[in-house]
Amino acid sequence: MELPIVYHNDYVAPLPPGHRFPMAKFQLLSEMLLADGVAVRSQFHLPTLPKREWIELVHEPDYVQAYYNGTLDAKAQRRIGLPWSPALANRTCIAVGGTILTAQLAISHGIACNTAGGTHHAFPSYGSGFCIFNDLAIASRVLQKMGLVQKVLIVDLDVHQGDGTAVIFQDDSSVFTFSMHCEVNFPGTKQQSNLDVSLPVGMEDDEYLQTLAKYLPDLLSAVNPDLVLYDAGVDPHKGDKLGKLALTDTGLFRRDMQVLSTCLAGRYPVACAIGGGYCDDMNGLVYRHSLLHRAASLLWRQYRL
């Protein structure tokens, strides 16, 4: 058995000029993992469309209906930042299914990685910041409903606060939300996670990793989750267009190793989503996202999972 990786083979046409969300990165990431020998095809698991009622465990039915039908008004689409299309709607739902599958595989195998996911700005009744449905929240709810988990810890290391996730679980003690993000960045209005760690602009590798080490081990012990959902956004990178932190490729790899090894050492199953990343250098961006899978593959062998 090899590290389970959830693979997204769907294609979405390029967005109009001016849109900064890099749709091509999802397919390119899978191709890079294969080309570099990080993964083989037998490791890939294809997700399916999730049941609509699963999405409605988190999102209001009217919002889900409007998005499915392409009837969101212009203001709602602008808030999301992505123009609606049937292909994008399908891809959005498949990505949710991918994170659900990743979480199920993590429960079975100890660790699993998605090649998409991390849409943490989606709120119950609207989307925001390139996020339409909150896959982290939906996966948490679905696995709870299936009886596979009771307590979930969401570790969100995207450079932007997981504001949608924070609101979804603000009155729910069964899901603990931890967001470590740049203090001066989107969203302008921060929500209240169970634990928010705001970082100053320009923070570099060592200080970042020391800050993470200050919180994560104690948090795992205190929460004692049945599952960790890890949003491994690469937008803290110094070359990211929307980031404002200053991590290097090495810093991102060390971060992922730190998170995953801490979880595995404590026998906490961990399901990983790639989160955000925004850069004109597509090869560089895809490589940064692949660092998560490289770290996970290394630890899979080290822990003999």
Short mmCIF file of C-alpha atoms in Angstrom, two decimals:
data_model
loop_
_atom_site.label_atom_id
_atom_site.label_comp_id
_atom_site.label_asym_id
_atom_site.label_seq_id
_atom_site.Cartn_x
_atom_site.Cartn_y
_atom_site.Cartn_z
CA MET A 1 0.00 0.00 0.00
CA GLU A 2 1.21 3.51 -0.87
CA LEU A 3 0.19 6.94 0.39
CA PRO A 4 -3.42 7.57 -0.76
CA ILE A 5 -3.69 10.63 -3.03
CA VAL A 6 -7.01 11.96 -4.26
CA TYR A 7 -6.65 12.91 -7.91
CA HIS A 8 -8.69 15.45 -9.86
CA ASN A 9 -8.66 14.77 -13.60
CA ASP A 10 -11.39 17.24 -14.52
CA TYR A 11 -10.64 20.19 -16.77
CA VAL A 12 -11.91 23.73 -16.40
CA ALA A 13 -11.32 26.19 -19.22
CA PRO A 14 -9.04 29.15 -18.40
CA LEU A 15 -10.74 32.06 -16.68
CA PRO A 16 -11.07 35.43 -18.42
CA PRO A 17 -8.10 37.84 -18.27
CA GLY A 18 -7.77 39.57 -14.93
CA HIS A 19 -8.76 36.58 -12.83
CA ARG A 20 -5.96 35.48 -10.53
CA PHE A 21 -7.15 32.01 -9.56
CA PRO A 22 -4.93 29.45 -11.36
CA MET A 23 -7.26 26.66 -12.43
CA ALA A 24 -4.57 24.77 -14.32
CA LYS A 25 -2.59 23.99 -11.17
CA PHE A 26 -4.80 21.08 -10.09
CA GLN A 27 -4.15 18.91 -13.12
CA LEU A 28 -0.51 20.01 -13.35
CA LEU A 29 0.08 18.99 -9.74
CA SER A 30 -0.97 15.40 -10.40
CA GLU A 31 1.20 15.34 -13.51
CA MET A 32 4.23 16.62 -11.57
CA LEU A 33 3.79 14.01 -8.84
CA LEU A 34 3.86 11.29 -11.48
CA ALA A 35 6.71 12.81 -13.51
CA ASP A 36 8.94 13.27 -10.45
CA GLY A 37 8.26 9.80 -9.09
CA VAL A 38 6.55 11.11 -5.97
CA ALA A 39 3.53 8.99 -6.82
CA VAL A 40 2.41 6.21 -9.15
CA ARG A 41 -1.01 5.87 -10.70
CA SER A 42 -2.05 3.08 -8.35
CA GLN A 43 -1.94 5.59 -5.47
CA PHE A 44 -4.58 7.82 -7.06
CA HIS A 45 -8.19 7.68 -5.93
CA LEU A 46 -10.83 9.41 -8.02
CA PRO A 47 -13.57 11.28 -6.13
CA THR A 48 -17.20 11.29 -7.12
CA LEU A 49 -19.86 13.97 -6.87
CA PRO A 50 -21.04 14.30 -3.28
CA LYS A 51 -24.68 13.98 -2.35
CA ARG A 52 -26.37 17.35 -2.38
CA GLU A 53 -27.65 16.76 1.15
CA TRP A 54 -24.04 16.50 2.29
CA ILE A 55 -23.31 19.99 1.00
CA GLU A 56 -26.47 21.17 2.75
CA LEU A 57 -25.12 19.91 6.07
CA VAL A 58 -23.11 23.15 5.96
CA HIS A 59 -24.63 25.45 3.34
CA GLU A 60 -28.14 26.87 3.17
CA PRO A 61 -30.31 25.06 0.59
CA ASP A 62 -31.25 28.29 -1.25
CA TYR A 63 -27.58 29.13 -1.78
CA VAL A 64 -26.77 25.59 -2.92
CA GLN A 65 -29.73 25.61 -5.31
CA ALA A 66 -28.72 28.98 -6.80
CA TYR A 67 -25.16 27.84 -7.36
CA TYR A 68 -26.17 24.51 -8.89
CA ASN A 69 -28.55 26.31 -11.26
CA GLY A 70 -26.22 29.19 -12.12
CA THR A 71 -28.70 31.76 -10.81
CA LEU A 72 -26.49 33.56 -8.31
CA ASP A 73 -26.77 37.31 -8.83
CA ALA A 74 -23.83 39.36 -10.10
CA LYS A 75 -22.94 40.66 -6.65
CA ALA A 76 -22.71 37.14 -5.23
CA GLN A 77 -20.50 36.04 -8.13
CA ARG A 78 -18.22 39.06 -7.65
CA ARG A 79 -17.84 38.17 -3.98
CA ILE A 80 -16.71 34.69 -4.97
CA GLY A 81 -14.39 36.08 -7.62
CA LEU A 82 -15.05 33.34 -10.17
CA PRO A 83 -17.58 33.57 -13.03
CA TRP A 84 -20.10 30.72 -12.95
CA SER A 85 -20.05 28.02 -15.60
CA PRO A 86 -21.36 24.44 -15.69
CA ALA A 87 -17.77 23.15 -15.77
CA LEU A 88 -16.79 25.20 -12.73
CA ALA A 89 -19.92 24.11 -10.85
CA ASN A 90 -19.07 20.46 -11.54
CA ARG A 91 -15.46 20.97 -10.55
CA THR A 92 -16.50 22.70 -7.33
CA CYS A 93 -18.64 19.75 -6.28
CA ILE A 94 -16.02 17.19 -7.28
CA ALA A 95 -13.46 19.06 -5.14
CA VAL A 96 -15.78 18.74 -2.15
CA GLY A 97 -16.11 15.03 -2.88
CA GLY A 98 -12.32 14.87 -3.03
CA THR A 99 -11.87 16.22 0.48
CA ILE A 100 -14.55 13.89 1.83
CA LEU A 101 -12.74 10.96 0.20
CA THR A 102 -9.38 12.20 1.50
CA ALA A 103 -10.77 12.32 5.03
CA GLN A 104 -12.18 8.78 4.72
CA LEU A 105 -8.83 7.50 3.44
CA ALA A 106 -7.00 9.24 6.28
CA ILE A 107 -9.20 7.44 8.81
CA SER A 108 -8.39 4.12 7.13
CA HIS A 109 -4.68 4.67 6.49
CA GLY A 110 -3.46 7.34 8.89
CA ILE A 111 -2.74 9.99 6.27
CA ALA A 112 -4.07 10.98 2.85
CA CYS A 113 -3.58 13.97 0.55
CA ASN A 114 -5.90 15.76 -1.83
CA THR A 115 -4.63 17.52 -4.96
CA ALA A 116 -7.23 20.25 -4.43
CA GLY A 117 -9.36 21.61 -1.57
CA GLY A 118 -9.05 24.13 1.21
CA THR A 119 -11.95 26.45 0.32
CA HIS A 120 -12.12 28.04 3.76
CA HIS A 121 -13.69 31.41 2.82
CA ALA A 122 -17.09 29.89 1.96
CA PHE A 123 -19.82 30.80 4.48
CA PRO A 124 -23.14 28.98 5.00
CA SER A 125 -25.10 31.33 2.73
CA TYR A 126 -22.50 32.72 0.34
CA GLY A 127 -19.10 32.20 -1.23
CA SER A 128 -16.09 34.48 -0.95
CA GLY A 129 -12.45 34.75 -1.95
CA PHE A 130 -12.47 32.09 -4.72
CA CYS A 131 -14.33 29.69 -2.37
CA ILE A 132 -17.84 28.42 -3.20
CA PHE A 133 -18.54 25.46 -0.89
CA ASN A 134 -16.45 24.90 2.24
CA ASP A 135 -14.95 21.46 1.66
CA LEU A 136 -13.22 21.33 5.06
CA ALA A 137 -16.48 21.96 6.88
CA ILE A 138 -18.50 19.60 4.70
CA ALA A 139 -15.98 16.78 5.14
CA SER A 140 -16.10 17.29 8.91
CA ARG A 141 -19.89 17.10 8.97
CA VAL A 142 -20.10 14.11 6.61
CA LEU A 143 -17.62 12.01 8.58
CA GLN A 144 -19.42 12.88 11.80
CA LYS A 145 -22.73 11.89 10.22
CA MET A 146 -21.19 8.60 9.05
CA GLY A 147 -20.07 7.92 12.62
CA LEU A 148 -16.40 7.77 11.59
CA VAL A 149 -15.33 10.66 13.83
CA GLN A 150 -16.67 12.72 16.70
CA LYS A 151 -14.01 15.41 17.29
CA VAL A 152 -12.25 17.18 14.40
CA LEU A 153 -9.33 19.62 14.47
CA ILE A 154 -8.90 21.92 11.48
CA VAL A 155 -5.33 23.20 11.16
CA ASP A 156 -5.44 26.08 8.68
CA LEU A 157 -2.03 27.38 7.62
CA ASP A 158 -3.17 29.20 4.51
CA VAL A 159 -1.88 32.80 4.69
CA HIS A 160 -5.48 34.06 4.88
CA GLN A 161 -7.69 33.48 7.89
CA GLY A 162 -10.20 30.64 7.54
CA ASP A 163 -13.08 33.01 8.19
CA GLY A 164 -15.87 30.92 6.68
CA THR A 165 -14.80 27.84 8.62
CA ALA A 166 -14.65 29.86 11.85
CA VAL A 167 -18.23 31.06 11.43
CA ILE A 168 -19.59 27.64 10.47
CA PHE A 169 -18.25 26.06 13.68
CA GLN A 170 -18.46 29.04 16.03
CA ASP A 171 -21.10 27.36 18.22
CA ASP A 172 -19.95 23.76 17.75
CA SER A 173 -17.50 22.28 20.24
CA SER A 174 -17.10 19.11 18.15
CA VAL A 175 -14.91 20.93 15.58
CA PHE A 176 -11.94 23.00 16.76
CA THR A 177 -10.71 25.63 14.28
CA PHE A 178 -7.07 26.79 14.36
CA SER A 179 -5.98 29.48 11.87
CA MET A 180 -2.43 30.84 11.66
CA HIS A 181 -2.41 33.67 9.12
CA CYS A 182 -0.97 37.04 8.13
CA GLU A 183 -2.59 39.74 10.24
CA VAL A 184 -2.72 42.36 7.47
CA ASN A 185 -4.37 40.49 4.62
CA PHE A 186 -7.71 39.29 3.26
CA PRO A 187 -10.27 39.01 4.75
CA GLY A 188 -10.43 42.59 5.96
CA THR A 189 -12.87 41.63 8.71
CA LYS A 190 -11.56 38.67 10.67
CA GLN A 191 -13.88 36.17 12.31
CA GLN A 192 -13.16 34.33 15.56
CA SER A 193 -11.70 30.85 15.26
CA ASN A 194 -11.24 28.74 18.36
CA LEU A 195 -7.59 29.74 18.09
CA ASP A 196 -6.28 32.53 15.86
CA VAL A 197 -2.57 33.27 15.56
CA SER A 198 -1.94 36.48 13.62
CA LEU A 199 1.50 36.85 12.03
CA PRO A 200 3.30 40.08 11.09
CA VAL A 201 3.99 40.94 7.46
CA GLY A 202 7.32 39.57 6.23
CA MET A 203 7.73 36.71 8.73
CA GLU A 204 10.41 34.26 7.55
CA ASP A 205 10.96 30.51 7.89
CA ASP A 206 12.49 30.06 11.33
CA GLU A 207 10.19 32.41 13.20
CA TYR A 208 7.16 30.91 11.46
CA LEU A 209 8.13 27.36 12.34
CA GLN A 210 8.93 28.31 15.94
CA THR A 211 5.50 29.93 16.23
CA LEU A 212 3.80 26.83 14.86
CA ALA A 213 5.75 24.60 17.26
CA LYS A 214 4.58 26.77 20.15
CA TYR A 215 0.94 25.86 19.49
CA LEU A 216 0.45 22.64 17.53
CA PRO A 217 1.66 19.88 19.89
CA ASP A 218 -0.25 21.25 22.88
CA LEU A 219 -3.32 21.82 20.72
CA LEU A 220 -3.36 18.21 19.55
CA SER A 221 -3.06 16.98 23.12
CA ALA A 222 -5.81 19.30 24.35
CA VAL A 223 -8.30 18.62 21.54
CA ASN A 224 -7.43 14.92 21.08
CA PRO A 225 -9.16 14.82 17.67
CA ASP A 226 -10.34 11.75 15.83
CA LEU A 227 -9.24 13.50 12.63
CA VAL A 228 -7.04 16.44 11.67
CA LEU A 229 -7.93 18.35 8.51
CA TYR A 230 -4.84 20.23 7.33
CA ASP A 231 -5.15 23.20 4.96
CA ALA A 232 -1.61 23.45 3.58
CA GLY A 233 -1.90 26.68 1.59
CA VAL A 234 1.36 27.74 -0.04
CA ASP A 235 0.49 31.44 -0.14
CA PRO A 236 2.76 32.19 2.88
CA HIS A 237 5.59 31.89 0.29
CA LYS A 238 7.68 34.99 -0.33
CA GLY A 239 6.87 34.87 -4.05
CA ASP A 240 3.10 34.66 -3.65
CA LYS A 241 1.10 37.52 -5.16
CA LEU A 242 -1.43 37.56 -2.32
CA GLY A 243 0.66 36.42 0.62
CA LYS A 244 2.72 39.07 2.47
CA LEU A 245 4.78 36.51 4.40
CA ALA A 246 8.28 35.40 3.37
CA LEU A 247 8.59 31.63 3.58
CA THR A 248 10.88 29.82 1.15
CA ASP A 249 10.30 26.48 -0.57
CA THR A 250 12.41 24.91 2.17
CA GLY A 251 10.31 26.64 4.82
CA LEU A 252 7.07 25.30 3.33
CA PHE A 253 8.49 21.77 3.19
CA ARG A 254 9.68 22.01 6.80
CA ARG A 255 6.23 23.29 7.81
CA ASP A 256 4.47 20.35 6.18
CA MET A 257 6.93 17.89 7.70
CA GLN A 258 6.36 19.50 11.09
CA VAL A 259 2.58 19.32 10.91
CA LEU A 260 2.39 15.81 9.51
CA SER A 261 5.08 14.28 11.73
CA THR A 262 3.52 15.83 14.84
CA CYS A 263 0.13 14.35 13.91
CA LEU A 264 1.50 10.94 12.99
CA ALA A 265 3.68 10.72 16.10
CA GLY A 266 0.54 11.22 18.17
CA ARG A 267 -1.44 8.74 16.04
CA TYR A 268 -3.85 11.40 14.85
CA PRO A 269 -5.16 10.66 11.32
CA VAL A 270 -4.50 13.63 9.06
CA ALA A 271 -6.25 14.55 5.80
CA CYS A 272 -4.52 17.22 3.72
CA ALA A 273 -5.86 19.82 1.27
CA ILE A 274 -3.57 22.03 -0.80
CA GLY A 275 -5.19 25.41 -0.03
CA GLY A 276 -4.28 28.67 -1.71
CA GLY A 277 -1.37 29.74 -3.88
CA TYR A 278 -1.14 32.57 -6.41
CA CYS A 279 1.81 33.13 -8.72
CA ASP A 280 2.50 33.88 -12.40
CA ASP A 281 5.21 31.20 -12.40
CA MET A 282 2.92 28.20 -12.74
CA ASN A 283 5.69 25.61 -12.51
CA GLY A 284 6.99 27.20 -9.33
CA LEU A 285 3.50 27.32 -7.85
CA VAL A 286 2.75 23.68 -8.66
CA TYR A 287 6.10 22.65 -7.17
CA ARG A 288 5.22 24.44 -3.92
CA HIS A 289 1.92 22.57 -3.75
CA SER A 290 3.75 19.30 -4.40
CA LEU A 291 5.87 19.81 -1.27
CA LEU A 292 2.92 18.61 0.81
CA HIS A 293 2.79 15.32 -1.09
CA ARG A 294 6.58 14.96 -1.01
CA ALA A 295 6.55 15.40 2.77
CA ALA A 296 3.64 13.01 3.19
CA SER A 297 5.29 10.35 1.00
CA LEU A 298 8.52 10.58 2.98
CA LEU A 299 6.71 10.23 6.30
CA TRP A 300 4.53 7.41 4.96
CA ARG A 301 7.70 5.37 4.41
CA GLN A 302 9.28 6.52 7.68
CA TYR A 303 6.27 5.50 9.76
CA ARG A 304 5.69 2.34 7.64
CA LEU A 305 1.99 3.06 7.34
#
